[in-house]
Coordinates of C-alpha atoms and ligand atoms in Angstrom, one line a residue:
X1 CA 12.7 4.0 20.2
X2 CA 10.4 2.4 22.7
X3 CA 7.1 0.7 22.3
X4 CA 3.9 2.6 21.7
X5 CA 0.3 1.4 22.1
X6 CA -1.8 2.3 19.1
X7 CA -5.6 2.3 19.3
X8 CA -6.9 -0.3 16.8
X9 CA -9.5 -2.8 16.0
X10 CA -10.1 -5.4 17.4
X11 CA -7.7 -4.3 20.2
X12 CA -4.9 -1.8 20.8
X13 CA -1.6 -2.9 19.4
X14 CA 1.8 -2.5 21.1
X15 CA 4.3 -1.4 18.4
X16 CA 8.1 -1.0 18.5
X17 CA 8.7 1.5 15.8
X18 CA 12.3 0.4 15.4
X19 CA 11.0 -2.9 14.3
X20 CA 8.2 -1.5 12.1
X21 CA 8.1 -0.7 8.4
X22 CA 5.7 1.4 6.5
X23 CA 4.6 -0.4 3.3
X24 CA 2.7 1.7 0.7
X25 CA 1.0 -0.6 -1.8
X26 CA 0.7 0.3 -5.5
X27 CA 0.0 4.0 -5.3
X28 CA 0.7 4.1 -9.1
X29 CA -0.6 6.3 -11.8
X30 CA -2.0 3.1 -13.4
X31 CA -4.5 2.8 -10.6
X32 CA -5.1 6.4 -9.6
X33 CA -5.2 8.3 -12.9
X34 CA -7.5 8.2 -15.9
X35 CA -6.2 6.1 -18.8
X36 CA -4.4 3.4 -16.7
X37 CA -5.2 -0.1 -15.6
X38 CA -7.8 0.8 -13.1
X39 CA -9.7 2.9 -15.6
X40 CA -9.3 0.2 -18.3
X41 CA -11.2 -2.2 -16.0
X42 CA -14.1 0.3 -16.0
X43 CA -13.5 1.8 -12.5
X44 CA -14.0 5.3 -11.3
X45 CA -10.4 6.1 -10.4
X46 CA -11.3 9.3 -8.5
X47 CA -12.4 7.1 -5.6
X48 CA -8.8 6.3 -4.8
X49 CA -7.8 10.0 -4.2
X50 CA -9.0 9.9 -0.6
X51 CA -6.0 7.7 0.3
X52 CA -3.4 10.1 -1.0
X53 CA -3.3 12.7 1.8
X54 CA -3.2 10.1 4.7
X55 CA -0.5 8.2 2.8
X56 CA 1.5 11.3 2.4
X57 CA 1.1 12.3 6.1
X58 CA 2.2 8.8 7.2
X59 CA 5.1 8.8 4.7
X60 CA 6.4 12.1 6.0
X61 CA 6.1 11.0 9.6
X62 CA 7.7 7.6 8.9
X63 CA 10.6 9.4 7.2
X64 CA 11.0 11.8 10.1
X65 CA 11.0 8.9 12.5
X66 CA 13.7 7.1 10.6
X67 CA 11.3 4.2 9.9
X68 CA 11.9 1.7 7.1
X69 CA 9.7 2.8 4.2
X70 CA 8.9 0.3 1.4
X71 CA 6.9 1.1 -1.8
X72 CA 5.4 -1.5 -4.1
X73 CA 4.3 -1.4 -7.7
X74 CA 2.3 -4.0 -9.6
X75 CA 3.5 -4.5 -13.1
X76 CA 5.1 -6.7 -15.7
X77 CA 8.2 -6.9 -17.9
X78 CA 7.7 -5.4 -21.4
X79 CA 7.8 -8.9 -23.0
X80 CA 5.1 -10.1 -20.5
X81 CA 7.2 -13.1 -19.7
X82 CA 6.3 -12.7 -16.0
X83 CA 2.6 -12.2 -16.7
X84 CA 0.4 -15.3 -16.5
X85 CA -1.6 -15.6 -19.7
X86 CA -4.7 -16.1 -17.6
X87 CA -4.1 -12.7 -16.0
X88 CA -3.5 -11.0 -19.3
X89 CA -6.3 -12.6 -21.3
X90 CA -9.1 -10.6 -19.7
X91 CA -11.3 -7.9 -21.1
X92 CA -11.1 -6.3 -24.6
X93 CA -7.8 -6.6 -26.4
X94 CA -7.1 -2.8 -26.4
X95 CA -7.6 -2.6 -22.6
X96 CA -5.5 -5.5 -21.5
X97 CA -2.2 -5.6 -19.6
X98 CA 0.5 -4.6 -22.2
X99 CA -2.0 -2.6 -24.5
X100 CA -1.1 0.9 -25.3
X101 CA -2.9 3.7 -23.4
X102 CA -2.5 7.4 -22.7
X103 CA 0.1 6.7 -20.0
X104 CA 2.0 4.1 -22.1
X105 CA 1.6 0.3 -22.1
X106 CA -0.8 -0.7 -19.3
X107 CA 0.8 -2.1 -16.2
X108 CA 4.2 -2.4 -17.8
X109 CA 7.4 -1.6 -15.9
X110 CA 9.2 1.6 -17.2
X111 CA 6.0 3.1 -18.6
X112 CA 4.7 6.4 -17.2
X113 CA 1.5 4.7 -15.9
X114 CA 3.6 2.3 -13.8
X115 CA 5.2 5.1 -11.8
X116 CA 4.2 5.9 -8.3
X117 CA 2.2 9.2 -8.2
X118 CA 4.4 12.2 -7.6
X119 CA 2.9 13.1 -4.2
X120 CA 4.3 9.8 -2.9
X121 CA 7.5 9.4 -4.9
X122 CA 10.0 7.2 -3.2
X123 CA 13.3 8.6 -2.0
X124 CA 16.5 7.2 -3.5
X125 CA 17.2 5.0 -0.5
X126 CA 13.7 3.6 -0.1
X127 CA 13.2 0.1 -1.5
X128 CA 10.6 -0.2 -4.3
X129 CA 9.3 -3.8 -4.7
X130 CA 8.2 -4.5 -8.3
X131 CA 5.7 -7.3 -8.0
X132 CA 4.0 -9.4 -10.8
X133 CA 1.1 -10.4 -8.6
X134 CA -1.4 -8.8 -6.2
X135 CA 0.6 -9.8 -3.1
X136 CA 3.9 -8.0 -2.3
X137 CA 5.5 -11.3 -1.1
X138 CA 4.8 -13.3 -4.3
X139 CA 8.0 -13.7 -6.4
X140 CA 9.7 -10.8 -4.7
X141 CA 12.5 -10.3 -2.1
X142 CA 10.3 -8.4 0.4
X143 CA 10.4 -11.1 3.1
X144 CA 14.2 -11.3 3.0
X145 CA 14.4 -7.5 3.2
X146 CA 12.1 -7.4 6.2
X147 CA 13.8 -10.3 8.1
X148 CA 17.3 -8.7 7.5
X149 CA 16.0 -5.6 9.2
X150 CA 14.4 -7.4 12.1
X151 CA 11.0 -6.1 11.1
X152 CA 8.0 -7.5 13.1
X153 CA 5.2 -5.1 12.3
X154 CA 4.0 -3.6 9.1
X155 CA 2.0 -0.4 8.8
X156 CA 0.1 -1.0 5.6
X157 CA -1.4 1.7 3.3
X158 CA -2.3 1.9 -0.4
X159 CA -4.6 0.5 -3.0
X160 CA -6.8 -1.3 -3.5
X161 CA -8.1 -2.3 -0.1
X162 CA -9.6 -5.6 -1.0
X163 CA -7.1 -6.6 -3.7
X164 CA -3.4 -5.8 -3.3
X165 CA -3.6 -4.5 0.3
X166 CA -5.6 -7.5 1.4
X167 CA -3.5 -10.1 -0.5
X168 CA -0.3 -8.6 1.0
X169 CA -1.7 -8.5 4.5
X170 CA -2.8 -12.2 4.2
X171 CA 0.6 -13.1 2.9
X172 CA 2.4 -11.1 5.7
X173 CA 0.1 -12.6 8.4
X174 CA 1.0 -16.1 7.3
X175 CA 4.7 -15.3 7.5
X176 CA 4.4 -14.1 11.1
X177 CA 4.3 -10.3 10.7
X178 CA 1.8 -8.2 12.6
X179 CA -0.1 -6.0 10.1
X180 CA -1.6 -2.7 11.2
X181 CA -3.7 -1.5 8.3
X182 CA -4.3 2.3 8.1
X183 CA -7.9 2.3 7.0
X184 CA -8.0 5.9 5.9
X185 CA -4.8 5.5 3.9
X186 CA -6.3 2.7 1.9
X187 CA -9.0 3.0 -0.8
X188 CA -11.0 1.0 -3.2
X189 CA -13.0 1.6 -6.4
X190 CA -15.9 0.0 -4.4
X191 CA -16.6 1.7 -1.0
X192 CA -18.5 -1.3 0.2
X193 CA -15.5 -3.6 -0.5
X194 CA -13.2 -1.1 1.3
X195 CA -15.4 -1.2 4.4
X196 CA -15.9 -4.9 4.4
X197 CA -12.3 -5.5 3.5
X198 CA -11.2 -3.6 6.7
X199 CA -13.8 -5.4 8.8
X200 CA -12.5 -8.8 7.5
X201 CA -9.0 -8.0 8.7
X202 CA -10.0 -7.2 12.2
X203 CA -12.8 -9.7 12.6
X204 CA -12.5 -12.9 14.6
X205 CA -10.0 -11.4 17.1
X206 CA -7.9 -9.9 14.3
X207 CA -7.8 -12.9 11.9
X208 CA -5.5 -11.1 9.5
X209 CA -4.3 -8.2 11.6
X210 CA -5.4 -4.8 13.1
X211 CA -7.1 -1.8 11.6
X212 CA -6.3 1.8 12.8
X213 CA -6.1 5.3 11.4
X214 CA -3.3 7.5 10.2
X215 CA -4.2 10.0 12.9
X216 CA -3.9 7.4 15.7
X217 CA -0.6 6.2 14.5
X218 CA 0.8 9.7 14.2
X219 CA -0.4 10.5 17.7
X220 CA 1.6 7.5 18.9
X221 CA 4.8 8.8 17.2
X222 CA 7.0 11.2 19.0
X223 CA 5.7 14.8 19.7
X224 CA 8.4 16.2 17.5
X225 CA 7.2 14.2 14.5
X226 CA 3.6 15.2 15.3
X227 CA 4.5 18.8 15.4
X228 CA 5.6 18.5 11.8
X229 CA 2.1 17.7 10.8
X230 CA -0.7 20.1 10.5
X231 CA -4.5 19.6 10.2
X232 CA -5.9 20.4 6.7
X233 CA -9.2 22.3 6.3
X234 CA -10.7 18.9 5.5
X235 CA -9.8 17.6 9.0
X236 CA -7.1 15.3 7.6
X237 CA -3.5 15.4 8.7
X238 CA -1.1 16.6 6.1
X239 CA 2.6 17.5 6.1
X240 CA 3.3 21.0 7.2
X241 CA 4.2 23.2 4.2
Ligands
LIG301 C1 -5.6 -4.3 -8.6 C2 -4.2 -3.5 -6.8 N1 -6.7 -3.9 -8.0 N2 -3.1 -2.8 -6.6 N3 -4.4 -4.1 -8.0 O1 -5.7 -5.0 -9.6 O2 -5.1 -3.6 -5.9

């Protein structure tokens, strides 16, 4: 594949899709559905739904284009040995990491709530990075995986914009990757944090990276991939049925 120029803030970004990976951050039931970690923290989880269709559209296009797709999940071992006590000891006892909830133990690997939502379920060959922190590089083999594949650019989507997306973008930026954040494929429980989070990434000449939209990235992909996508009644791009 050749290089494509993608409209973005603060400036268009030239991307070689053969050296690009799509990374979808923490689209887990624990963050998007009632009864999980996000809800335990008092958040309105319905605010994250907006990111699902754009993530799905981008995921379908990336797969069709043969792009490396990586999924991440935030969570901990059942014995909590990888969970810093300072992270666990927050909030009421019955709502902490490891407490039992309607989707199993909160933010624990192997529990139903820890799963990625069915709409974005990984395929068998797609790496899933289980991370104990907010950033996808912290205590994981993500960097090794990307370097082994010669990846230079990351298309970043997922939740939440100002927490795990931001932390991952900052970590990636420090490691020399170009991050193109798909603003509409990210979401936050706090719309104002989402907006400011995206502005922070592109500010100061792109201090952490670039911000674009799913639609602009899809438009840059090959026409055959684009033909697979269809506009939904809500004006969002979705995979054709
Ligand atoms: C949070 C995340 N918000 N995936 N995690 O705790 O952003």
